[in-house]
Coordinates of C-alpha atoms in Angstrom, one line a residue:
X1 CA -16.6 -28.5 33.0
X2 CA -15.9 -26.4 35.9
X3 CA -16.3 -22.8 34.2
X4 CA -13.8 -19.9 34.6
X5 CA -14.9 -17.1 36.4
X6 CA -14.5 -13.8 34.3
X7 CA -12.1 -11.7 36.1
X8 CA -8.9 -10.2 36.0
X9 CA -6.7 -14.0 34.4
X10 CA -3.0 -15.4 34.7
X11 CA -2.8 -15.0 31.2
X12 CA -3.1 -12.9 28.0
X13 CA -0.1 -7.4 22.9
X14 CA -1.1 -5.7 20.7
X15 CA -1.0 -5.8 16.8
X16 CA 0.7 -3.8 14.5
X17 CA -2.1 -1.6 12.3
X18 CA -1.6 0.5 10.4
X19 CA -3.9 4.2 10.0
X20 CA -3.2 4.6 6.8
X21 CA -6.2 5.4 4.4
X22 CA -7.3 4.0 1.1
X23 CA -9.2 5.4 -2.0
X24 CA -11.6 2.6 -3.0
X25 CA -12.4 2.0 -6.6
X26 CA -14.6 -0.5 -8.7
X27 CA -13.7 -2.6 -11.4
X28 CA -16.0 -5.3 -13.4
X29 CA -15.5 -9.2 -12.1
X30 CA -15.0 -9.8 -15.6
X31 CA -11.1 -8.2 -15.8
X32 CA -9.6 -10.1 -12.7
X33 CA -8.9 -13.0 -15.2
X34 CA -7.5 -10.9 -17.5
X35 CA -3.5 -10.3 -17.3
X36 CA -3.4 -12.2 -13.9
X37 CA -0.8 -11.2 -11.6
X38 CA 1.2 -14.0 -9.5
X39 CA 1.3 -13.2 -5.8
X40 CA 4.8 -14.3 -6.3
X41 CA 6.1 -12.1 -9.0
X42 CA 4.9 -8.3 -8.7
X43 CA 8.6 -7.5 -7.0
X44 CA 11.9 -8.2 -8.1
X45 CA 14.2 -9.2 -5.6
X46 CA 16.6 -7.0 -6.6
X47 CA 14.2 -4.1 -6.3
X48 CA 12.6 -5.1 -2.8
X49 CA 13.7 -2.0 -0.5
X50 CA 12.5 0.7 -2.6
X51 CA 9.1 -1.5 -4.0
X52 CA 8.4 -2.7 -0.6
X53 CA 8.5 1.6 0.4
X54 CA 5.9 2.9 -2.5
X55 CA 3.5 -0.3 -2.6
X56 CA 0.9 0.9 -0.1
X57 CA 1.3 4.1 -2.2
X58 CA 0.5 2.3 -5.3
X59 CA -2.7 0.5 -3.9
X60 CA -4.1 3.6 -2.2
X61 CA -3.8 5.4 -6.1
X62 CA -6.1 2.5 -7.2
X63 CA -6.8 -0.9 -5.5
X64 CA -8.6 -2.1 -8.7
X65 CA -6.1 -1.8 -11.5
X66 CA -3.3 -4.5 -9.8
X67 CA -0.1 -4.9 -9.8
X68 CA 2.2 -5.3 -13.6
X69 CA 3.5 -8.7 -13.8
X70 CA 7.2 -8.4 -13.8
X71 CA 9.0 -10.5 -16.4
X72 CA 9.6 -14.3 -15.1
X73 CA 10.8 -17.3 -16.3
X74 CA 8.6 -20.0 -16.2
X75 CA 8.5 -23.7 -17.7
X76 CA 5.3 -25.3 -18.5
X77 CA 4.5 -28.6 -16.8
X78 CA 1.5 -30.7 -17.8
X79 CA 0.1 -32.3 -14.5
X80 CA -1.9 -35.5 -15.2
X81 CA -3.5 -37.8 -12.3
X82 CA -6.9 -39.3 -11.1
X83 CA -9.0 -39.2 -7.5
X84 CA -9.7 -42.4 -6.8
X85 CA -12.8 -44.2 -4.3
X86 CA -11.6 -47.1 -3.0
X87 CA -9.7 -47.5 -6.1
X88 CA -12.8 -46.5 -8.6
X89 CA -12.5 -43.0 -10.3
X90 CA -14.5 -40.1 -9.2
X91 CA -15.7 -37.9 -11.8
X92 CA -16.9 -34.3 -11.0
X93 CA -13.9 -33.1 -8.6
X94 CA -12.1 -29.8 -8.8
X95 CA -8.8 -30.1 -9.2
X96 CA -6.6 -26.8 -9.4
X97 CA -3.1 -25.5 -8.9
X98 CA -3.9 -22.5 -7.6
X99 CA -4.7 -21.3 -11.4
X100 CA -6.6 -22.8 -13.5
X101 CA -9.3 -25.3 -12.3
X102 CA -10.6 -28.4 -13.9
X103 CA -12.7 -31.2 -13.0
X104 CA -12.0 -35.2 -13.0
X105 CA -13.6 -36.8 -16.2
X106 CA -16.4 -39.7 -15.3
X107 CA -13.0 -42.0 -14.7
X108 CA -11.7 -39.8 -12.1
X109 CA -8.6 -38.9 -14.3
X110 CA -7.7 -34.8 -15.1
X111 CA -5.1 -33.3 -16.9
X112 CA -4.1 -29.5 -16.1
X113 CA -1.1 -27.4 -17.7
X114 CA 0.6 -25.7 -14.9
X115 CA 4.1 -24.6 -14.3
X116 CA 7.5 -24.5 -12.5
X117 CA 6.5 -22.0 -10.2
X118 CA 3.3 -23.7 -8.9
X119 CA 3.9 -25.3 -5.4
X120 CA 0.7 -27.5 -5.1
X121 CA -1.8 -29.2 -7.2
X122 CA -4.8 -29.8 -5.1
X123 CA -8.4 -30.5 -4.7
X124 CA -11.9 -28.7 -4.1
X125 CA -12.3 -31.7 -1.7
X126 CA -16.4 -33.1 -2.4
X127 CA -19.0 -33.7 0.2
X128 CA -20.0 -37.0 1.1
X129 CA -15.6 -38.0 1.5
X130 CA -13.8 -38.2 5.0
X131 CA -11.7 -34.9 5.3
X132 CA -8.2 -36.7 4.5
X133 CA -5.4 -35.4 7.4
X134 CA -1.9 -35.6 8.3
X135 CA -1.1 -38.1 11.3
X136 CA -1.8 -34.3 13.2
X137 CA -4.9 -34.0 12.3
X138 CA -3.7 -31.1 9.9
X139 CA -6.6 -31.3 6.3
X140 CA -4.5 -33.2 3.9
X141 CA -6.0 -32.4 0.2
X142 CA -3.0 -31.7 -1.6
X143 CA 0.1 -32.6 -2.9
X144 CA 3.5 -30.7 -3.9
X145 CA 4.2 -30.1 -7.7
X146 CA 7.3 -31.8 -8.6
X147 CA 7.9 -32.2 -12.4
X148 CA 10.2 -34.4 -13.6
X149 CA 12.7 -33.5 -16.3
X150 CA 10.4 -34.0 -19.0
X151 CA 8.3 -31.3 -17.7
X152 CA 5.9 -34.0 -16.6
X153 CA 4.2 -34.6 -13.1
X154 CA 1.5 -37.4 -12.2
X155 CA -0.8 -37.0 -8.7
X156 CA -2.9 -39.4 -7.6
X157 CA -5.7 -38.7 -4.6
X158 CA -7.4 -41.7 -2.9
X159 CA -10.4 -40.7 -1.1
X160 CA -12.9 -42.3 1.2
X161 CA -16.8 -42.3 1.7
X162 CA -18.4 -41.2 5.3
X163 CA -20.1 -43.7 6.1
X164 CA -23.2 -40.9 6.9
X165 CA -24.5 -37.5 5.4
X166 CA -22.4 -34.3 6.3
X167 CA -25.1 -32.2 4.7
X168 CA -25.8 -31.2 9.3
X169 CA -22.1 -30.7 10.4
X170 CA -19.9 -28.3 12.5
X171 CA -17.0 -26.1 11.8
X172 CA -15.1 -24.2 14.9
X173 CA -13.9 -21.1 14.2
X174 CA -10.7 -20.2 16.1
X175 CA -9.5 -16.8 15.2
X176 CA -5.9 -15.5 16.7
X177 CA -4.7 -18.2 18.4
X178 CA -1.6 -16.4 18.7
X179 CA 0.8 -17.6 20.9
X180 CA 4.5 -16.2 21.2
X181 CA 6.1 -18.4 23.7
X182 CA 5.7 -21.7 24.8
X183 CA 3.9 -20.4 28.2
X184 CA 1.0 -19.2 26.0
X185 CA 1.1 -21.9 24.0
X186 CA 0.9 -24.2 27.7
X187 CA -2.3 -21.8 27.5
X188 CA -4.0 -22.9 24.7
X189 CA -3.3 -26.5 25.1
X190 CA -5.1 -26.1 29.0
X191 CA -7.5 -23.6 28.2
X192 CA -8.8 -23.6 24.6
X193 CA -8.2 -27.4 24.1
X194 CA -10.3 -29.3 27.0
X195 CA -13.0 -26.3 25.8
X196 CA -12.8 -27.2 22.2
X197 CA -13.3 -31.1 23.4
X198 CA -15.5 -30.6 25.8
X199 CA -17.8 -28.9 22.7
X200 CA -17.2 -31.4 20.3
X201 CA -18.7 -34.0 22.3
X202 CA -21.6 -31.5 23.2
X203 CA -23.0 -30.9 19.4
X204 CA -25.6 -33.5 17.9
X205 CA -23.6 -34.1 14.9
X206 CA -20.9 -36.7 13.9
X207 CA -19.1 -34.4 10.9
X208 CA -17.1 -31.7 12.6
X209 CA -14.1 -29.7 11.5
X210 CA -12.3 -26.9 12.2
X211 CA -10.7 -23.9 11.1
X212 CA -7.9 -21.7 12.5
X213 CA -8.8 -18.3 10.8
X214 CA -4.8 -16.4 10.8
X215 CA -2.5 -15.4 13.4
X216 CA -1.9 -18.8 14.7
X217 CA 1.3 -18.1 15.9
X218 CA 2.7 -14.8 17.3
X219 CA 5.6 -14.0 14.4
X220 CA 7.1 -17.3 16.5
X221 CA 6.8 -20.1 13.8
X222 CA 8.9 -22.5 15.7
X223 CA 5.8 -22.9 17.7
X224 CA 4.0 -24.6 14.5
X225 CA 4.9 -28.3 15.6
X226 CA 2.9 -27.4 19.2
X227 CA -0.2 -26.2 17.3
X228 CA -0.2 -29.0 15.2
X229 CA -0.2 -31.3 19.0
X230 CA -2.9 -29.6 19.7
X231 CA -4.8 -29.9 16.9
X232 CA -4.0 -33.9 17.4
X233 CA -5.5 -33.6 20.9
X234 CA -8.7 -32.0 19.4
X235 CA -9.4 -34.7 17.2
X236 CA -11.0 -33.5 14.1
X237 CA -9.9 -32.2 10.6
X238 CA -8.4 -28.7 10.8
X239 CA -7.8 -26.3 8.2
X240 CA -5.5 -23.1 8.3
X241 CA -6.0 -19.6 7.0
X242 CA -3.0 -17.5 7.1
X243 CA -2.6 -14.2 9.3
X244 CA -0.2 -11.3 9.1
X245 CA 1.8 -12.7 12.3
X246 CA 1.9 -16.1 10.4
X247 CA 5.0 -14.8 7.8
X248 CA 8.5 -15.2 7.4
X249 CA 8.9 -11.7 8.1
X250 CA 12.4 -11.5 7.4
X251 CA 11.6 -11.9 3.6
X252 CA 11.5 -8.8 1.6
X253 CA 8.7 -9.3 -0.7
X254 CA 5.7 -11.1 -0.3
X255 CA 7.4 -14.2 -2.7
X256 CA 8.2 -16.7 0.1
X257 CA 6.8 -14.8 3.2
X258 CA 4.3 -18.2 3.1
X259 CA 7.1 -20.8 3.1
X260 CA 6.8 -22.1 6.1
X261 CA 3.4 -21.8 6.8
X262 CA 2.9 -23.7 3.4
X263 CA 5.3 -26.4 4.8
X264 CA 3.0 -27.1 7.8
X265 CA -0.4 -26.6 5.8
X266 CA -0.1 -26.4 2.4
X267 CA -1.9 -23.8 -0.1
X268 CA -2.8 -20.3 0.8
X269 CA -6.3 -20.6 -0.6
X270 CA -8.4 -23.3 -1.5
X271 CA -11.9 -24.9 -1.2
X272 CA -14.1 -28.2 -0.4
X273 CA -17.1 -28.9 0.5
X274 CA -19.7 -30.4 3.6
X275 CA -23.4 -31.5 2.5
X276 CA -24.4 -28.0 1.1
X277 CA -22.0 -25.5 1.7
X278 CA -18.7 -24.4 0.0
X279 CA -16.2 -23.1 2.0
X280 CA -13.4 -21.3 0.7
X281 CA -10.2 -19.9 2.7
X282 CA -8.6 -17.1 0.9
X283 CA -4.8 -15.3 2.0
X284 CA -5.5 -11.8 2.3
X285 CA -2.8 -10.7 3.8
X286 CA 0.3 -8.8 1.6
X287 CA 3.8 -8.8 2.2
X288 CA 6.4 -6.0 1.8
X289 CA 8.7 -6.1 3.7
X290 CA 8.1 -3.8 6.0
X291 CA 4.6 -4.3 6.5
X292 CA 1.2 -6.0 4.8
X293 CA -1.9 -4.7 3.9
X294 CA -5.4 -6.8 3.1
X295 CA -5.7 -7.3 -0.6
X296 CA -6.1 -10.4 -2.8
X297 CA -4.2 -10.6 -5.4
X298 CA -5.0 -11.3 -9.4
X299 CA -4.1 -14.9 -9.4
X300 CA -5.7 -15.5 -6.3
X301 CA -9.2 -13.5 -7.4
X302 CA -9.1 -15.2 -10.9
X303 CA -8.9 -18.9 -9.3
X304 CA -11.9 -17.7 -6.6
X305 CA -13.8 -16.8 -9.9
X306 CA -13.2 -20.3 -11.5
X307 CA -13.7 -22.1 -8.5
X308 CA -17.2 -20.5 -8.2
X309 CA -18.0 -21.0 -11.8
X310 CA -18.4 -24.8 -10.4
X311 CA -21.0 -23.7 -7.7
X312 CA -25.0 -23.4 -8.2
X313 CA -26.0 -19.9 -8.1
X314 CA -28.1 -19.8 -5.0
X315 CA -25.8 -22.3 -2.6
X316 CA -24.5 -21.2 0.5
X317 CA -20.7 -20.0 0.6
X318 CA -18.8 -19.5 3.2
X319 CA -15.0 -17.9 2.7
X320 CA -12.7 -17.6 5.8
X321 CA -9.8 -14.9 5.4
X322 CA -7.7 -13.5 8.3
X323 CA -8.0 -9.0 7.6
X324 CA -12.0 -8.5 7.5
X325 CA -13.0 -8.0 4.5
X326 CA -14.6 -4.4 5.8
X327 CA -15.6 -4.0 9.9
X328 CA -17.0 -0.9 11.3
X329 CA -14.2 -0.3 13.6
X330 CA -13.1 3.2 11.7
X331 CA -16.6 4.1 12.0
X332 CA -16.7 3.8 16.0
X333 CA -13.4 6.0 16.1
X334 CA -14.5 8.3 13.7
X335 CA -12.6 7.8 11.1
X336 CA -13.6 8.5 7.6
X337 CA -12.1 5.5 6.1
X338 CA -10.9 1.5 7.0
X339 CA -7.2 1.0 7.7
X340 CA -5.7 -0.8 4.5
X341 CA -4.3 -3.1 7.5
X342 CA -7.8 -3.6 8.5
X343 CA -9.5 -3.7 5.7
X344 CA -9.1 -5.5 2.1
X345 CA -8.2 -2.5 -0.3
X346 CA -9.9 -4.1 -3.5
X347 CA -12.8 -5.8 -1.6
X348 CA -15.2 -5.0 -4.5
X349 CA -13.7 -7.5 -6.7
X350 CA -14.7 -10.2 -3.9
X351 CA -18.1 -8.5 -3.3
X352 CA -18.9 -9.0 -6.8
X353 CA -18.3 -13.0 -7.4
X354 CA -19.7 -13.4 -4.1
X355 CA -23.1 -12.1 -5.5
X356 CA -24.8 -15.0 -6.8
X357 CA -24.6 -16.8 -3.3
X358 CA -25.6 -16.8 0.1
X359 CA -22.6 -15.4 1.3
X360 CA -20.8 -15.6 4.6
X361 CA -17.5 -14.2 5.4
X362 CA -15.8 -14.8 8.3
X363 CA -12.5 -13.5 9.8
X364 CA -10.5 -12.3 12.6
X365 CA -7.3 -9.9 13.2
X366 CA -9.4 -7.3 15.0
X367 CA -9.6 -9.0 18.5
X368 CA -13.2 -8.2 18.7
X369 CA -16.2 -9.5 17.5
X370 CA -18.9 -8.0 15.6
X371 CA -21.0 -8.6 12.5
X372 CA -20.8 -6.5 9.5
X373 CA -24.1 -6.9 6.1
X374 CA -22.2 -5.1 2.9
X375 CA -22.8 -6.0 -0.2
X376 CA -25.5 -8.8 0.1
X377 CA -22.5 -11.0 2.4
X378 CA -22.9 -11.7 6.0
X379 CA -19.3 -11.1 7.4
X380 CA -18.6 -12.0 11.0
X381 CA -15.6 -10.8 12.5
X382 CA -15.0 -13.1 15.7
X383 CA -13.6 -12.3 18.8
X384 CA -10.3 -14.5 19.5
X385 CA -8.8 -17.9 21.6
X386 CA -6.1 -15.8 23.2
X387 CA -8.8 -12.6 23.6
X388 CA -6.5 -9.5 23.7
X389 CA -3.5 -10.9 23.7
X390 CA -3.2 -13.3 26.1
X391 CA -3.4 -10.9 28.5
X392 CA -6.7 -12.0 30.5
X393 CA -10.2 -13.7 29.6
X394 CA -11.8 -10.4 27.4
X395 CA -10.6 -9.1 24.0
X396 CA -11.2 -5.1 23.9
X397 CA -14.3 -4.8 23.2
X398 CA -15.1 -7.2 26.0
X399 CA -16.6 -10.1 24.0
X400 CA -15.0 -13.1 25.9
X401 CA -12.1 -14.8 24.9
X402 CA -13.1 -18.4 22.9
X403 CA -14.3 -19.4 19.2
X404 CA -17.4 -19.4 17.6
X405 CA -19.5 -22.4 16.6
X406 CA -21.4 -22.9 13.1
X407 CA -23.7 -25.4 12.8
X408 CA -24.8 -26.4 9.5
X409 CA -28.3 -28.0 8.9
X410 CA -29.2 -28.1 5.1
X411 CA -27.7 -25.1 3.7
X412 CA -28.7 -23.3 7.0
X413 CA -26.0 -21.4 9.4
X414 CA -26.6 -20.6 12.7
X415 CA -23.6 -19.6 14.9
X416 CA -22.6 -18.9 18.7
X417 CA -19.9 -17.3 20.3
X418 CA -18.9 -19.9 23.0
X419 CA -16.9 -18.3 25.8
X420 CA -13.5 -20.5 27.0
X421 CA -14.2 -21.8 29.9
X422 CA -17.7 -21.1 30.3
X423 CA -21.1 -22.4 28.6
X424 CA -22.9 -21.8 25.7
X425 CA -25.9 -19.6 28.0
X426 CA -23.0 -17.2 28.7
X427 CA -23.8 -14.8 25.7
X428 CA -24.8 -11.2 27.7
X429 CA -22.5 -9.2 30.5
X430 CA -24.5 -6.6 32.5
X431 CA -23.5 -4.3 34.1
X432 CA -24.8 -2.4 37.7
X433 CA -26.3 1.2 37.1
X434 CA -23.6 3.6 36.8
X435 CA -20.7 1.2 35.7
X436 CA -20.4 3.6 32.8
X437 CA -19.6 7.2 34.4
X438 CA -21.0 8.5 31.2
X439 CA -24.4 6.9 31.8
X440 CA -24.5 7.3 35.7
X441 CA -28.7 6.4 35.5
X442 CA -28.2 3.3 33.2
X443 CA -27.7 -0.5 33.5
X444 CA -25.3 -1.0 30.5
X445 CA -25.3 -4.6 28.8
X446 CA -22.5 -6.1 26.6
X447 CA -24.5 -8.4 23.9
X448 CA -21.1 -9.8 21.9
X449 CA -22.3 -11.7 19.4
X450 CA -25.2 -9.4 18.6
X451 CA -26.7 -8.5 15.1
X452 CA -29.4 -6.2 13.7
X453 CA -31.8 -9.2 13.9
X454 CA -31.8 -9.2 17.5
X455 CA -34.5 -7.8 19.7
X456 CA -33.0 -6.5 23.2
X457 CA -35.4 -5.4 26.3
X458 CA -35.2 -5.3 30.0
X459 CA -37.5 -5.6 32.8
X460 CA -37.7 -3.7 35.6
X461 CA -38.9 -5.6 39.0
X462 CA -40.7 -8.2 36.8
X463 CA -42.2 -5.2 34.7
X464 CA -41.8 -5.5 30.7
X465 CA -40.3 -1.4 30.0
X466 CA -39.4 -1.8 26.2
X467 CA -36.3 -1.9 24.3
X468 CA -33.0 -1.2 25.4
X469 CA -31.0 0.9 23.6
X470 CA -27.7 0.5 21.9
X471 CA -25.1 2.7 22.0
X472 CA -21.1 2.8 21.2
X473 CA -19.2 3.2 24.0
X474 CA -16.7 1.0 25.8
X475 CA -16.5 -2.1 27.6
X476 CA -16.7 -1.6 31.6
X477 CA -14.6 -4.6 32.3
X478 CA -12.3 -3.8 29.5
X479 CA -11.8 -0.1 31.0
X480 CA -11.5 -2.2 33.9
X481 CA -8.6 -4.0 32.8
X482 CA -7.4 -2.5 29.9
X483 CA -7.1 1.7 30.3
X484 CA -4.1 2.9 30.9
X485 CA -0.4 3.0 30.0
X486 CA 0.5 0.3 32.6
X487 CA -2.5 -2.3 31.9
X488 CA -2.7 -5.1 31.4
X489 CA 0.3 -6.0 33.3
X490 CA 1.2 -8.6 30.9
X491 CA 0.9 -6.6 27.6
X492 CA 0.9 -3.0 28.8
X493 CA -0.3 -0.7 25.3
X494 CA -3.8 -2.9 25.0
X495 CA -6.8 -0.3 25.0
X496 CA -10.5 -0.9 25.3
X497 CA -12.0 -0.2 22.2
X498 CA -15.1 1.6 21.1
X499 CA -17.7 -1.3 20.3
X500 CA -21.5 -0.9 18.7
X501 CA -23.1 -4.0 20.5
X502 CA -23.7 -2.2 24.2
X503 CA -26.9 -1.5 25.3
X504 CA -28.1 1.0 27.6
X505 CA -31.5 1.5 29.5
X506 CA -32.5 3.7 32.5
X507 CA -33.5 1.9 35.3
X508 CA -34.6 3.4 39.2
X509 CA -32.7 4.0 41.7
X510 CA -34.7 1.7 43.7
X511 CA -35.3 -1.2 41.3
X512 CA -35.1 -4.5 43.2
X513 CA -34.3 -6.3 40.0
X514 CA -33.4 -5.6 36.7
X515 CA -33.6 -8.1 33.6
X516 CA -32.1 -8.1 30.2
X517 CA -33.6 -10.7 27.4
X518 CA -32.6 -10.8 24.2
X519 CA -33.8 -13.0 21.2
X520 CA -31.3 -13.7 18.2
X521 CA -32.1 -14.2 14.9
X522 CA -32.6 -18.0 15.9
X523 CA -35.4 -17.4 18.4
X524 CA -32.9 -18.4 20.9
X525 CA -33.7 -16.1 24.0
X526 CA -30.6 -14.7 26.4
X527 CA -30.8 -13.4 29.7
X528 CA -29.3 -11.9 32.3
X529 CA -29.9 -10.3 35.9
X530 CA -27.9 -6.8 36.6
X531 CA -25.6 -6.9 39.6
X532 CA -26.1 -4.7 42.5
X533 CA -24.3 -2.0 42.0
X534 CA -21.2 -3.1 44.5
X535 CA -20.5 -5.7 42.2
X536 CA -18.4 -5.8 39.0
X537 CA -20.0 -7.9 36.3
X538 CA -22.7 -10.0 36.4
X539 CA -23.5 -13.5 37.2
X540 CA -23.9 -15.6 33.5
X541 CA -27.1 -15.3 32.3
X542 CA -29.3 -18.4 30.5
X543 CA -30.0 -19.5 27.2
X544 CA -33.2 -21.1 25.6

């Protein structure tokens, strides 16, 4: 594939975050199941201006005592069904509703008592079964709740062996697709979707799958049908996480700001399984009606804690959400606390049943990537398809606009940013002595996907001179094409942003040639050649 060179694009706004603060406290994991509070039924109608004003308010006070359940109406429905292989039951299979969650007796048959107000009854879909989908490619592992008169609903679920082991598979991770108009979405359809192919044929593994982690669309839902096209054209399973820009924003409370999303897709949250690893997909995102903040809500928490009461202390877990669950990005603007935009307000509750796992948490929303160890969980926040905004090939930190690829090899993650348009060697950007005027005697090097397991050092005319060091500053390129109030042309208001993973080191004046190598946490090895000074970035470096 003929790579694109990274430079000012034809292509690429800015989110709405909030700066509000947030007083954290800690509750035990053993109260979310008590008094659960449904998502859909902590605001009246009736009372959705004035809630929707002091809810922030009420989180901030205390993100760990949620929401009182307002007084409902609901009708019990018992759900009764079996999953079938190849008309055979399968025993051992979560089944859920979003509440409660059982599993399929030895005959493949369940029972559950749900109600009226349940949309889906679904399942924890089992390694070793093809990923069912819609003719779109669209994950297909659920069905809609519809009881009859006599209160009574019956699901069936046929699923179907692979005909080889998933326990080594993929999963793409595309955060912020985000496209508003149907030229960005020509974008992603003749950018990001020859790339994603191109990739799919390139990994050593026949199970693949992907997942678009929130903020698919651009507040445009209309655009839905051409995502699901493109998910066609990529030609794997594809699951969806939903993102703040992914609502039916004209809804007051957060009670139906998911209908259309769960039209397309389905359930908010959920899980399944590949070989080893459990994924999960949570909605942390909260409407009301003027705005969202990150949180997860009772019902939500207290069907994450059943669903991991199935799992072996031990396995590895992997939960996509759209909000990180934490970041560092307050930290590099000095501020004393996460946004509650930013951030999920009552993350402690999700720190806590994540600790008997190996834990990876991955999201997006930031339009930047970096990688964040709280808590015993690995959380990687990846840079995005439409970078910042659709506004050119960087996001503002300058990690490159693409997706990131996992590759699972017995209960093993390994990961790399993969650039659109470019290879999987392109993983360091360095920069000519002096491109940052606060460092005019330093080579600066952007290393995106970096984490505190990596080793960075440079050589100086084939000399070995030590570790480079890292620094926060800001992107060169992104200064370049982001600073000011009238750039980028095509979303004026997008800033470079302070970022953690540049690294500086002082070379001579007169160096002939100047190195940077860096080793993951793989043993991979990186590297790159700094650009005479007259030139902006640097030619794309290798990978071993």
């Amino acid at each position: 594939m003929k790579e694109r060179p990274e430079s000012q694009a034809d292509f690429r706004e800015a989110p709405s975050h909030s700066a509000l603060s947030r007083t954290e406290r800690r509750t035990p994991a053993s109260r979310l199941s008590e008094n659960r509070l449904s998502r859909r039924s902590f605001l009246g109608v009736s009372a959705a201006a004035a809630a929707g004003l002091v809810l922030p308010d009420r989180v901030l006070a205390d993100p760990y005592t949620l929401l009182p359940r307002d007084s409902f109406d609901t009708r019990p429905v018992r759900v009764r069904g079996q999953v079938r292989v190849r008309e055979r039951g399968l025993g051992g299979v979560g089944v859920t509703d979003g509440l409660s969650v059982t599993g399929t007796r030895e005959d493949g048959t369940f029972e559950l008592i749900s109600n009226d107000r349940q949309e889906f009854v679904y399942l924890s879909l089992p390694s070793g079964y093809r990923i069912p989908v819609h003719p779109t490619g669209i994950a297909r592992f659920y069905q809609r709740l519809r009881p009859a008169s006599n209160a009574e609903a019956e699901v069936l679920f046929d699923l179907e062996p692979l005909p080889y082991s998933d326990e080594s598979h993929a999963m793409l991770l595309l955060a912020d697709v985000q496209t508003e108009d149907d030229r960005e979405m020509g974008w992603f359809h003749e950018q990001t979707v020859p790339d994603v192919l191109s990739t799919i044929q390139s990994l050593n593994t026949p199970e693949a799958f992907g997942i678009a982690c929130g903020d698919i669309m651009y507040d445009n839902l209309e655009l839905y049908p051409e995502y699901e096209r493109a998910v066609s054209r990529m030609g794997v399973p594809f699951f969806q996480v939903v993102g703040n820009h992914d609502l039916d924003q004209r809804e007051q409370v957060d009670e139906g700001s998911t209908a259309t999303f769960s039209r397309h897709f389905g359930p908010r949250y959920y899980s399944f399984d590949r070989g080893s690893v459990h994924y999960v997909v949570l909605d942390d995102v909260l409407w009301y009606g003027t705005g969202y903040i990150g949180y997860l809500e009772r019902d939500q928490l207290a069907w994450l804690e059943n669903d991991l009461a199935r799992i072996e202390p031990g396995r590895t877990v992997v939960v996509a959400l759209h909000i990180p669950v934490l970041g560092s990005r307050h930290s590099r603007e000095n501020e004393p606390r996460p946004g509650i935009s930013t951030s999920i307000t009552n993350r402690e509750a999700l720190y806590r049943l994540l600790e008997p796992f190996q834990a990876y948490i991955v999201s997006g929303h930031m339009h930047e990537h970096e990688h964040t160890l709280e808590h015993g969980a690995h959380e990687i926040v990846n840079g995005t398809v439409c970078g910042a905004w659709w506004s050119g090939p960087i996001c503002g930190d300058g990690t490159p606009s693409g997706y990131t690829v996992f590759e699972m090899r017995e209960g093993e993650v390994r990961w790399t940013h993969k650039s659109t348009g470019r290879g999987f060697q392109h993983q360091i950007r360095a920069y000519a002595r002096g491109a940052d005027p606060g460092a005019p005697d330093e080579v600066v090097a952007n290393i995106w996907d970096w984490d505190p397991e990596w080793t960075v050092v440079w050589y100086e005319d084939g000399e070995r001179k030590g570790p480079m060091a890292r620094r926060t500053g800001r992107d060169p390129l992104s200064v370049q094409l982001h600073a000011g109030r009238d750039l980028p042309p095509r979303r004026p208001g997008v800033e470079p942003y302070p970022t953690g993973h540049l690294f500086y080191a002082p070379t001579s004046a007169t160096a002939r040639e100047v190195r940077i190598e860096a080793t993951d946490r793989f043993r991979r090895v990186h590297t790159a050649l700094v650009p005479a000074p007259e030139r902006d970035a640097g030619p794309e470096g290798s990978h071993g």
